[in-house]
Amino acid sequence: MQFIGGWSFYTDAWAGLKRRAHNMDVLIALGTSIAYIYSVVDVFAPTWLPVGVSERDVYFEVSAVMIAFVLMGKTMEEIIKKRSSAAVRKLLDLQPATATVIRDGMEMTVPADAIDKSETMLVRPGEKIPTDGVVLDGSTSVDESLLTGESLPVAKQAGAELIGGTVNGAGLLRFQASTASVQRLADQVTGWFVPAVVVIAVGAAGRQGGNHQGPAAGRAAGGNGGRWPTSASPSAPVRMWPRRPATSS
């Protein structure tokens, strides 16, 4: 289950690391691998673990359940994508086939799927906006009814966000292509979430290891592992127990 069912997570995680992208596949592959390796060591070489015998446990089922749940979620996602493919095709039909971009100070027409991120583009009156972006200059009203259901045109000026597939009104716009705000937020959260989880896990493991070294250190220093001092020391406190009353015969 770990290496057959979870093989896709390893390949996707490796591809993300090569792009320096800390995606969720990295977190799943790392978490399940650590649980699996810890359990293997606990079974075959338990003396290597810095924990007491009573605190040792195996986590094979944790790794398997995590992989199974994520795979089930991906399967459900694919089913939903297939069922919604017709709606997706309708949305894709809203996107124009070409776009006017400004490269090296010159206007040129390129296929819509060849637009680079952060590229500057022009939209003339009546044209469809080829991709999401932010208005650099110009003002107009945009018909977003096919996507948002808003019947009235929405005014746009410098700094406003544009949605790909909507129709420009009577103004000329120059805008910069960008990803959607929700997608940008998701990318930022994912980029920081995975390293934060790894740092917290490493810190917790280090603290747990330090706690397990405490009793051993106490035994080495005090000889009795932190228990009451013996009466051999004159300054040692003496535990006083109530005496049993004498009984008369």
PDB file of C-alpha atoms in Angstrom:
ATOM      1  CA  MET A   1       0.000   0.000   0.000  1.00  0.00           C
ATOM      2  CA  GLN A   2       2.772   2.420   0.893  1.00  0.00           C
ATOM      3  CA  PHE A   3       4.785   2.130  -2.304  1.00  0.00           C
ATOM      4  CA  ILE A   4       2.200   0.814  -4.805  1.00  0.00           C
ATOM      5  CA  GLY A   5      -0.867   2.809  -3.846  1.00  0.00           C
ATOM      6  CA  GLY A   6       1.209   5.823  -2.850  1.00  0.00           C
ATOM      7  CA  TRP A   7       3.624   5.775  -5.783  1.00  0.00           C
ATOM      8  CA  SER A   8       1.830   8.682  -7.478  1.00  0.00           C
ATOM      9  CA  PHE A   9       2.475  10.857  -4.429  1.00  0.00           C
ATOM     10  CA  TYR A  10       6.203  10.164  -4.623  1.00  0.00           C
ATOM     11  CA  THR A  11       6.407  11.002  -8.329  1.00  0.00           C
ATOM     12  CA  ASP A  12       4.318  14.181  -7.965  1.00  0.00           C
ATOM     13  CA  ALA A  13       6.279  15.230  -4.883  1.00  0.00           C
ATOM     14  CA  TRP A  14       9.595  14.761  -6.691  1.00  0.00           C
ATOM     15  CA  ALA A  15       8.325  16.765  -9.660  1.00  0.00           C
ATOM     16  CA  GLY A  16       7.208  19.538  -7.295  1.00  0.00           C
ATOM     17  CA  LEU A  17      10.552  19.615  -5.480  1.00  0.00           C
ATOM     18  CA  LYS A  18      12.396  19.938  -8.779  1.00  0.00           C
ATOM     19  CA  ARG A  19      10.256  23.012  -9.483  1.00  0.00           C
ATOM     20  CA  ARG A  20      10.845  24.201  -5.895  1.00  0.00           C
ATOM     21  CA  ALA A  21       7.111  23.949  -5.279  1.00  0.00           C
ATOM     22  CA  HIS A  22       6.068  22.520  -1.904  1.00  0.00           C
ATOM     23  CA  ASN A  23       2.728  21.008  -2.854  1.00  0.00           C
ATOM     24  CA  MET A  24       0.496  18.740  -0.791  1.00  0.00           C
ATOM     25  CA  ASP A  25       1.998  15.637  -2.420  1.00  0.00           C
ATOM     26  CA  VAL A  26       5.272  16.473  -0.662  1.00  0.00           C
ATOM     27  CA  LEU A  27       3.493  16.558   2.692  1.00  0.00           C
ATOM     28  CA  ILE A  28       1.623  13.285   2.085  1.00  0.00           C
ATOM     29  CA  ALA A  29       4.712  11.450   0.853  1.00  0.00           C
ATOM     30  CA  LEU A  30       6.803  12.727   3.757  1.00  0.00           C
ATOM     31  CA  GLY A  31       4.227  12.014   6.455  1.00  0.00           C
ATOM     32  CA  THR A  32       3.314   8.512   5.319  1.00  0.00           C
ATOM     33  CA  SER A  33       6.957   7.575   4.727  1.00  0.00           C
ATOM     34  CA  ILE A  34       7.984   8.636   8.224  1.00  0.00           C
ATOM     35  CA  ALA A  35       5.088   6.691   9.757  1.00  0.00           C
ATOM     36  CA  TYR A  36       5.977   3.600   7.713  1.00  0.00           C
ATOM     37  CA  ILE A  37       9.739   3.761   8.389  1.00  0.00           C
ATOM     38  CA  TYR A  38       9.183   4.346  12.123  1.00  0.00           C
ATOM     39  CA  SER A  39       6.908   1.317  12.273  1.00  0.00           C
ATOM     40  CA  VAL A  40       9.414  -0.867  10.415  1.00  0.00           C
ATOM     41  CA  VAL A  41      12.176   0.147  12.832  1.00  0.00           C
ATOM     42  CA  ASP A  42       9.864  -0.477  15.797  1.00  0.00           C
ATOM     43  CA  VAL A  43       9.204  -4.030  14.575  1.00  0.00           C
ATOM     44  CA  PHE A  44      12.685  -5.100  13.486  1.00  0.00           C
ATOM     45  CA  ALA A  45      15.068  -2.866  15.480  1.00  0.00           C
ATOM     46  CA  PRO A  46      13.196  -1.400  18.471  1.00  0.00           C
ATOM     47  CA  THR A  47      16.390  -0.660  20.397  1.00  0.00           C
ATOM     48  CA  TRP A  48      17.196   2.089  17.882  1.00  0.00           C
ATOM     49  CA  LEU A  49      14.221   4.159  19.050  1.00  0.00           C
ATOM     50  CA  PRO A  50      14.771   6.754  21.829  1.00  0.00           C
ATOM     51  CA  VAL A  51      11.487   5.897  23.566  1.00  0.00           C
ATOM     52  CA  GLY A  52      10.481   3.541  26.311  1.00  0.00           C
ATOM     53  CA  VAL A  53       9.083   0.097  25.606  1.00  0.00           C
ATOM     54  CA  SER A  54       5.651   1.041  26.935  1.00  0.00           C
ATOM     55  CA  GLU A  55       5.464   4.036  24.573  1.00  0.00           C
ATOM     56  CA  ARG A  56       6.390   2.247  21.368  1.00  0.00           C
ATOM     57  CA  ASP A  57       3.750   1.653  18.760  1.00  0.00           C
ATOM     58  CA  VAL A  58       3.391   0.967  15.038  1.00  0.00           C
ATOM     59  CA  TYR A  59       1.600   3.214  12.550  1.00  0.00           C
ATOM     60  CA  PHE A  60       1.195   1.059   9.461  1.00  0.00           C
ATOM     61  CA  GLU A  61      -2.568   1.607   9.543  1.00  0.00           C
ATOM     62  CA  VAL A  62      -2.125   5.413   9.736  1.00  0.00           C
ATOM     63  CA  SER A  63      -0.043   5.445   6.584  1.00  0.00           C
ATOM     64  CA  ALA A  64      -2.403   3.107   4.729  1.00  0.00           C
ATOM     65  CA  VAL A  65      -5.572   4.969   5.757  1.00  0.00           C
ATOM     66  CA  MET A  66      -4.091   8.337   4.802  1.00  0.00           C
ATOM     67  CA  ILE A  67      -3.101   7.122   1.343  1.00  0.00           C
ATOM     68  CA  ALA A  68      -6.457   5.395   0.860  1.00  0.00           C
ATOM     69  CA  PHE A  69      -8.441   8.503   1.808  1.00  0.00           C
ATOM     70  CA  VAL A  70      -6.450  10.809  -0.456  1.00  0.00           C
ATOM     71  CA  LEU A  71      -6.707   8.363  -3.368  1.00  0.00           C
ATOM     72  CA  MET A  72     -10.445   8.115  -2.774  1.00  0.00           C
ATOM     73  CA  GLY A  73     -10.682  11.900  -2.817  1.00  0.00           C
ATOM     74  CA  LYS A  74      -8.780  12.091  -6.092  1.00  0.00           C
ATOM     75  CA  THR A  75     -11.036   9.427  -7.599  1.00  0.00           C
ATOM     76  CA  MET A  76     -14.128  11.381  -6.587  1.00  0.00           C
ATOM     77  CA  GLU A  77     -12.554  14.506  -8.053  1.00  0.00           C
ATOM     78  CA  GLU A  78     -12.043  12.773 -11.404  1.00  0.00           C
ATOM     79  CA  ILE A  79     -15.660  11.567 -11.410  1.00  0.00           C
ATOM     80  CA  ILE A  80     -16.907  15.098 -10.738  1.00  0.00           C
ATOM     81  CA  LYS A  81     -14.649  16.466 -13.471  1.00  0.00           C
ATOM     82  CA  LYS A  82     -16.075  14.037 -16.014  1.00  0.00           C
ATOM     83  CA  ARG A  83     -19.640  14.878 -15.050  1.00  0.00           C
ATOM     84  CA  SER A  84     -18.932  18.588 -15.292  1.00  0.00           C
ATOM     85  CA  SER A  85     -16.942  18.364 -18.524  1.00  0.00           C
ATOM     86  CA  ALA A  86     -19.828  19.772 -20.563  1.00  0.00           C
ATOM     87  CA  ALA A  87     -20.000  22.889 -18.381  1.00  0.00           C
ATOM     88  CA  VAL A  88     -16.223  23.250 -18.541  1.00  0.00           C
ATOM     89  CA  ARG A  89     -16.290  23.070 -22.337  1.00  0.00           C
ATOM     90  CA  LYS A  90     -18.903  25.823 -22.412  1.00  0.00           C
ATOM     91  CA  LEU A  91     -16.679  27.988 -20.252  1.00  0.00           C
ATOM     92  CA  LEU A  92     -13.686  27.296 -22.468  1.00  0.00           C
ATOM     93  CA  ASP A  93     -15.724  28.333 -25.485  1.00  0.00           C
ATOM     94  CA  LEU A  94     -16.025  31.775 -23.914  1.00  0.00           C
ATOM     95  CA  GLN A  95     -12.285  32.295 -24.202  1.00  0.00           C
ATOM     96  CA  PRO A  96     -11.194  33.897 -27.502  1.00  0.00           C
ATOM     97  CA  ALA A  97      -8.862  31.956 -29.754  1.00  0.00           C
ATOM     98  CA  THR A  98      -6.350  34.811 -30.049  1.00  0.00           C
ATOM     99  CA  ALA A  99      -5.136  37.764 -27.988  1.00  0.00           C
ATOM    100  CA  THR A 100      -3.330  41.013 -28.708  1.00  0.00           C
ATOM    101  CA  VAL A 101      -0.125  41.293 -26.676  1.00  0.00           C
ATOM    102  CA  ILE A 102       2.550  43.962 -26.431  1.00  0.00           C
ATOM    103  CA  ARG A 103       6.056  42.560 -26.816  1.00  0.00           C
ATOM    104  CA  ASP A 104       9.109  44.756 -27.233  1.00  0.00           C
ATOM    105  CA  GLY A 105       6.826  47.743 -27.651  1.00  0.00           C
ATOM    106  CA  MET A 106       4.968  46.197 -30.584  1.00  0.00           C
ATOM    107  CA  GLU A 107       1.439  44.823 -30.833  1.00  0.00           C
ATOM    108  CA  MET A 108       1.104  41.274 -32.091  1.00  0.00           C
ATOM    109  CA  THR A 109      -1.618  38.627 -32.194  1.00  0.00           C
ATOM    110  CA  VAL A 110      -0.837  35.293 -30.542  1.00  0.00           C
ATOM    111  CA  PRO A 111      -2.910  32.212 -29.659  1.00  0.00           C
ATOM    112  CA  ALA A 112      -4.681  32.573 -26.333  1.00  0.00           C
ATOM    113  CA  ASP A 113      -2.975  29.484 -24.925  1.00  0.00           C
ATOM    114  CA  ALA A 114       0.456  31.014 -25.687  1.00  0.00           C
ATOM    115  CA  ILE A 115       0.023  33.968 -23.341  1.00  0.00           C
ATOM    116  CA  ASP A 116       2.821  34.237 -20.798  1.00  0.00           C
ATOM    117  CA  LYS A 117       2.186  35.068 -17.167  1.00  0.00           C
ATOM    118  CA  SER A 118       2.397  38.808 -16.397  1.00  0.00           C
ATOM    119  CA  GLU A 119       2.250  39.660 -20.096  1.00  0.00           C
ATOM    120  CA  THR A 120       0.759  43.016 -21.139  1.00  0.00           C
ATOM    121  CA  MET A 121      -2.242  42.853 -23.478  1.00  0.00           C
ATOM    122  CA  LEU A 122      -4.712  45.107 -25.266  1.00  0.00           C
ATOM    123  CA  VAL A 123      -8.459  44.628 -25.453  1.00  0.00           C
ATOM    124  CA  ARG A 124     -10.377  46.735 -27.937  1.00  0.00           C
ATOM    125  CA  PRO A 125     -14.071  47.652 -27.686  1.00  0.00           C
ATOM    126  CA  GLY A 126     -16.371  44.674 -28.149  1.00  0.00           C
ATOM    127  CA  GLU A 127     -13.597  42.062 -27.812  1.00  0.00           C
ATOM    128  CA  LYS A 128     -13.520  39.229 -25.307  1.00  0.00           C
ATOM    129  CA  ILE A 129     -10.952  39.398 -22.537  1.00  0.00           C
ATOM    130  CA  PRO A 130      -8.584  36.474 -23.199  1.00  0.00           C
ATOM    131  CA  THR A 131      -7.448  35.758 -19.624  1.00  0.00           C
ATOM    132  CA  ASP A 132      -7.644  36.953 -16.038  1.00  0.00           C
ATOM    133  CA  GLY A 133      -5.678  40.085 -15.302  1.00  0.00           C
ATOM    134  CA  VAL A 134      -5.423  43.531 -13.745  1.00  0.00           C
ATOM    135  CA  VAL A 135      -6.157  46.773 -15.611  1.00  0.00           C
ATOM    136  CA  LEU A 136      -3.074  48.947 -16.121  1.00  0.00           C
ATOM    137  CA  ASP A 137      -4.768  51.886 -17.822  1.00  0.00           C
ATOM    138  CA  GLY A 138      -8.010  52.723 -19.543  1.00  0.00           C
ATOM    139  CA  SER A 139     -11.615  52.590 -18.399  1.00  0.00           C
ATOM    140  CA  THR A 140     -14.611  50.688 -19.685  1.00  0.00           C
ATOM    141  CA  SER A 141     -17.573  48.590 -18.655  1.00  0.00           C
ATOM    142  CA  VAL A 142     -17.387  44.801 -18.906  1.00  0.00           C
ATOM    143  CA  ASP A 143     -20.245  42.369 -19.453  1.00  0.00           C
ATOM    144  CA  GLU A 144     -19.744  39.536 -16.913  1.00  0.00           C
ATOM    145  CA  SER A 145     -23.260  38.115 -17.136  1.00  0.00           C
ATOM    146  CA  LEU A 146     -22.212  34.774 -18.656  1.00  0.00           C
ATOM    147  CA  LEU A 147     -19.951  34.024 -15.676  1.00  0.00           C
ATOM    148  CA  THR A 148     -21.399  35.880 -12.693  1.00  0.00           C
ATOM    149  CA  GLY A 149     -25.023  36.338 -13.713  1.00  0.00           C
ATOM    150  CA  GLU A 150     -24.755  40.088 -13.221  1.00  0.00           C
ATOM    151  CA  SER A 151     -27.051  41.644 -15.827  1.00  0.00           C
ATOM    152  CA  LEU A 152     -25.559  45.146 -15.685  1.00  0.00           C
ATOM    153  CA  PRO A 153     -22.071  45.881 -17.057  1.00  0.00           C
ATOM    154  CA  VAL A 154     -19.385  46.328 -14.411  1.00  0.00           C
ATOM    155  CA  ALA A 155     -17.223  49.455 -14.547  1.00  0.00           C
ATOM    156  CA  LYS A 156     -13.483  48.819 -14.817  1.00  0.00           C
ATOM    157  CA  GLN A 157     -10.579  51.186 -14.418  1.00  0.00           C
ATOM    158  CA  ALA A 158      -6.887  51.069 -13.485  1.00  0.00           C
ATOM    159  CA  GLY A 159      -6.294  48.511 -10.717  1.00  0.00           C
ATOM    160  CA  ALA A 160      -9.529  46.574 -11.305  1.00  0.00           C
ATOM    161  CA  GLU A 161      -9.441  42.811 -11.834  1.00  0.00           C
ATOM    162  CA  LEU A 162     -10.636  41.271 -15.096  1.00  0.00           C
ATOM    163  CA  ILE A 163     -12.083  37.803 -15.661  1.00  0.00           C
ATOM    164  CA  GLY A 164     -11.136  35.867 -18.752  1.00  0.00           C
ATOM    165  CA  GLY A 165     -14.027  35.203 -21.155  1.00  0.00           C
ATOM    166  CA  THR A 166     -15.982  38.366 -20.311  1.00  0.00           C
ATOM    167  CA  VAL A 167     -16.807  40.950 -22.983  1.00  0.00           C
ATOM    168  CA  ASN A 168     -15.274  44.414 -23.081  1.00  0.00           C
ATOM    169  CA  GLY A 169     -17.546  47.397 -23.566  1.00  0.00           C
ATOM    170  CA  ALA A 170     -16.787  50.634 -25.421  1.00  0.00           C
ATOM    171  CA  GLY A 171     -13.381  51.409 -23.885  1.00  0.00           C
ATOM    172  CA  LEU A 172      -9.826  50.435 -24.753  1.00  0.00           C
ATOM    173  CA  LEU A 173      -8.003  48.533 -22.008  1.00  0.00           C
ATOM    174  CA  ARG A 174      -4.377  47.706 -21.409  1.00  0.00           C
ATOM    175  CA  PHE A 175      -4.010  45.039 -18.732  1.00  0.00           C
ATOM    176  CA  GLN A 176      -1.523  42.582 -17.303  1.00  0.00           C
ATOM    177  CA  ALA A 177      -2.259  38.882 -17.280  1.00  0.00           C
ATOM    178  CA  SER A 178      -2.284  37.147 -13.913  1.00  0.00           C
ATOM    179  CA  THR A 179      -3.677  34.097 -12.167  1.00  0.00           C
ATOM    180  CA  ALA A 180      -6.977  34.348 -10.372  1.00  0.00           C
ATOM    181  CA  SER A 181      -6.863  35.861  -6.875  1.00  0.00           C
ATOM    182  CA  VAL A 182      -8.174  32.640  -5.324  1.00  0.00           C
ATOM    183  CA  GLN A 183      -5.506  30.616  -7.104  1.00  0.00           C
ATOM    184  CA  ARG A 184      -2.798  33.056  -6.006  1.00  0.00           C
ATOM    185  CA  LEU A 185      -3.978  32.758  -2.413  1.00  0.00           C
ATOM    186  CA  ALA A 186      -4.013  28.952  -2.639  1.00  0.00           C
ATOM    187  CA  ASP A 187      -0.472  28.929  -4.068  1.00  0.00           C
ATOM    188  CA  GLN A 188       0.784  31.214  -1.293  1.00  0.00           C
ATOM    189  CA  VAL A 189      -0.873  29.177   1.458  1.00  0.00           C
ATOM    190  CA  THR A 190       0.459  25.900   0.054  1.00  0.00           C
ATOM    191  CA  GLY A 191       3.955  27.330  -0.342  1.00  0.00           C
ATOM    192  CA  TRP A 192       4.123  28.236   3.357  1.00  0.00           C
ATOM    193  CA  PHE A 193       1.927  25.490   4.813  1.00  0.00           C
ATOM    194  CA  VAL A 194       4.118  22.515   3.948  1.00  0.00           C
ATOM    195  CA  PRO A 195       7.409  23.972   5.313  1.00  0.00           C
ATOM    196  CA  ALA A 196       5.585  25.146   8.453  1.00  0.00           C
ATOM    197  CA  VAL A 197       4.199  21.661   9.097  1.00  0.00           C
ATOM    198  CA  VAL A 198       7.660  20.122   8.635  1.00  0.00           C
ATOM    199  CA  VAL A 199       9.278  22.624  11.032  1.00  0.00           C
ATOM    200  CA  ILE A 200       6.594  22.060  13.685  1.00  0.00           C
ATOM    201  CA  ALA A 201       6.940  18.278  13.360  1.00  0.00           C
ATOM    202  CA  VAL A 202      10.729  18.422  13.702  1.00  0.00           C
ATOM    203  CA  GLY A 203      10.437  20.705  16.737  1.00  0.00           C
ATOM    204  CA  ALA A 204       7.892  18.428  18.385  1.00  0.00           C
ATOM    205  CA  ALA A 205      10.082  15.388  17.746  1.00  0.00           C
ATOM    206  CA  GLY A 206      13.102  17.134  19.243  1.00  0.00           C
ATOM    207  CA  ARG A 207      11.154  18.178  22.315  1.00  0.00           C
ATOM    208  CA  GLN A 208       9.780  14.671  22.764  1.00  0.00           C
ATOM    209  CA  GLY A 209      13.283  13.257  22.516  1.00  0.00           C
ATOM    210  CA  GLY A 210      14.495  15.717  25.154  1.00  0.00           C
ATOM    211  CA  ASN A 211      11.705  14.702  27.504  1.00  0.00           C
ATOM    212  CA  HIS A 212      12.706  11.053  27.234  1.00  0.00           C
ATOM    213  CA  GLN A 213      16.283  11.927  28.190  1.00  0.00           C
ATOM    214  CA  GLY A 214      15.155  13.659  31.399  1.00  0.00           C
ATOM    215  CA  PRO A 215      14.717  10.603  33.696  1.00  0.00           C
ATOM    216  CA  ALA A 216      17.971   9.091  32.477  1.00  0.00           C
ATOM    217  CA  ALA A 217      19.803  12.341  33.207  1.00  0.00           C
ATOM    218  CA  GLY A 218      18.209  12.459  36.642  1.00  0.00           C
ATOM    219  CA  ARG A 219      19.344   8.934  37.466  1.00  0.00           C
ATOM    220  CA  ALA A 220      22.860   9.734  36.307  1.00  0.00           C
ATOM    221  CA  ALA A 221      23.038  12.896  38.436  1.00  0.00           C
ATOM    222  CA  GLY A 222      21.123  11.889  41.525  1.00  0.00           C
ATOM    223  CA  GLY A 223      21.362   8.139  41.432  1.00  0.00           C
ATOM    224  CA  ASN A 224      17.673   7.658  42.288  1.00  0.00           C
ATOM    225  CA  GLY A 225      15.972   9.082  39.170  1.00  0.00           C
ATOM    226  CA  GLY A 226      14.390  12.107  40.896  1.00  0.00           C
ATOM    227  CA  ARG A 227      12.841  10.158  43.798  1.00  0.00           C
ATOM    228  CA  TRP A 228      13.008  11.217  47.457  1.00  0.00           C
ATOM    229  CA  PRO A 229      16.599  11.587  48.678  1.00  0.00           C
ATOM    230  CA  THR A 230      17.840   8.850  50.949  1.00  0.00           C
ATOM    231  CA  SER A 231      18.502   9.404  54.625  1.00  0.00           C
ATOM    232  CA  ALA A 232      22.236   9.029  54.015  1.00  0.00           C
ATOM    233  CA  SER A 233      22.318  12.731  53.328  1.00  0.00           C
ATOM    234  CA  PRO A 234      22.018  14.864  56.483  1.00  0.00           C
ATOM    235  CA  SER A 235      20.162  17.612  54.644  1.00  0.00           C
ATOM    236  CA  ALA A 236      17.726  15.266  52.934  1.00  0.00           C
ATOM    237  CA  PRO A 237      14.069  15.754  53.841  1.00  0.00           C
ATOM    238  CA  VAL A 238      12.556  12.829  55.688  1.00  0.00           C
ATOM    239  CA  ARG A 239       9.143  11.553  54.694  1.00  0.00           C
ATOM    240  CA  MET A 240       7.092  11.290  57.855  1.00  0.00           C
ATOM    241  CA  TRP A 241       4.471   8.569  58.007  1.00  0.00           C
ATOM    242  CA  PRO A 242       1.900   8.405  60.844  1.00  0.00           C
ATOM    243  CA  ARG A 243       2.716   5.757  63.390  1.00  0.00           C
ATOM    244  CA  ARG A 244       0.332   2.929  63.949  1.00  0.00           C
ATOM    245  CA  PRO A 245      -1.201   3.270  67.425  1.00  0.00           C
ATOM    246  CA  ALA A 246      -0.147   0.607  69.893  1.00  0.00           C
ATOM    247  CA  THR A 247      -2.762  -1.980  70.740  1.00  0.00           C
ATOM    248  CA  SER A 248      -3.230  -3.329  74.206  1.00  0.00           C
ATOM    249  CA  SER A 249      -3.300  -7.043  74.667  1.00  0.00           C
TER     250      SER A 249
END
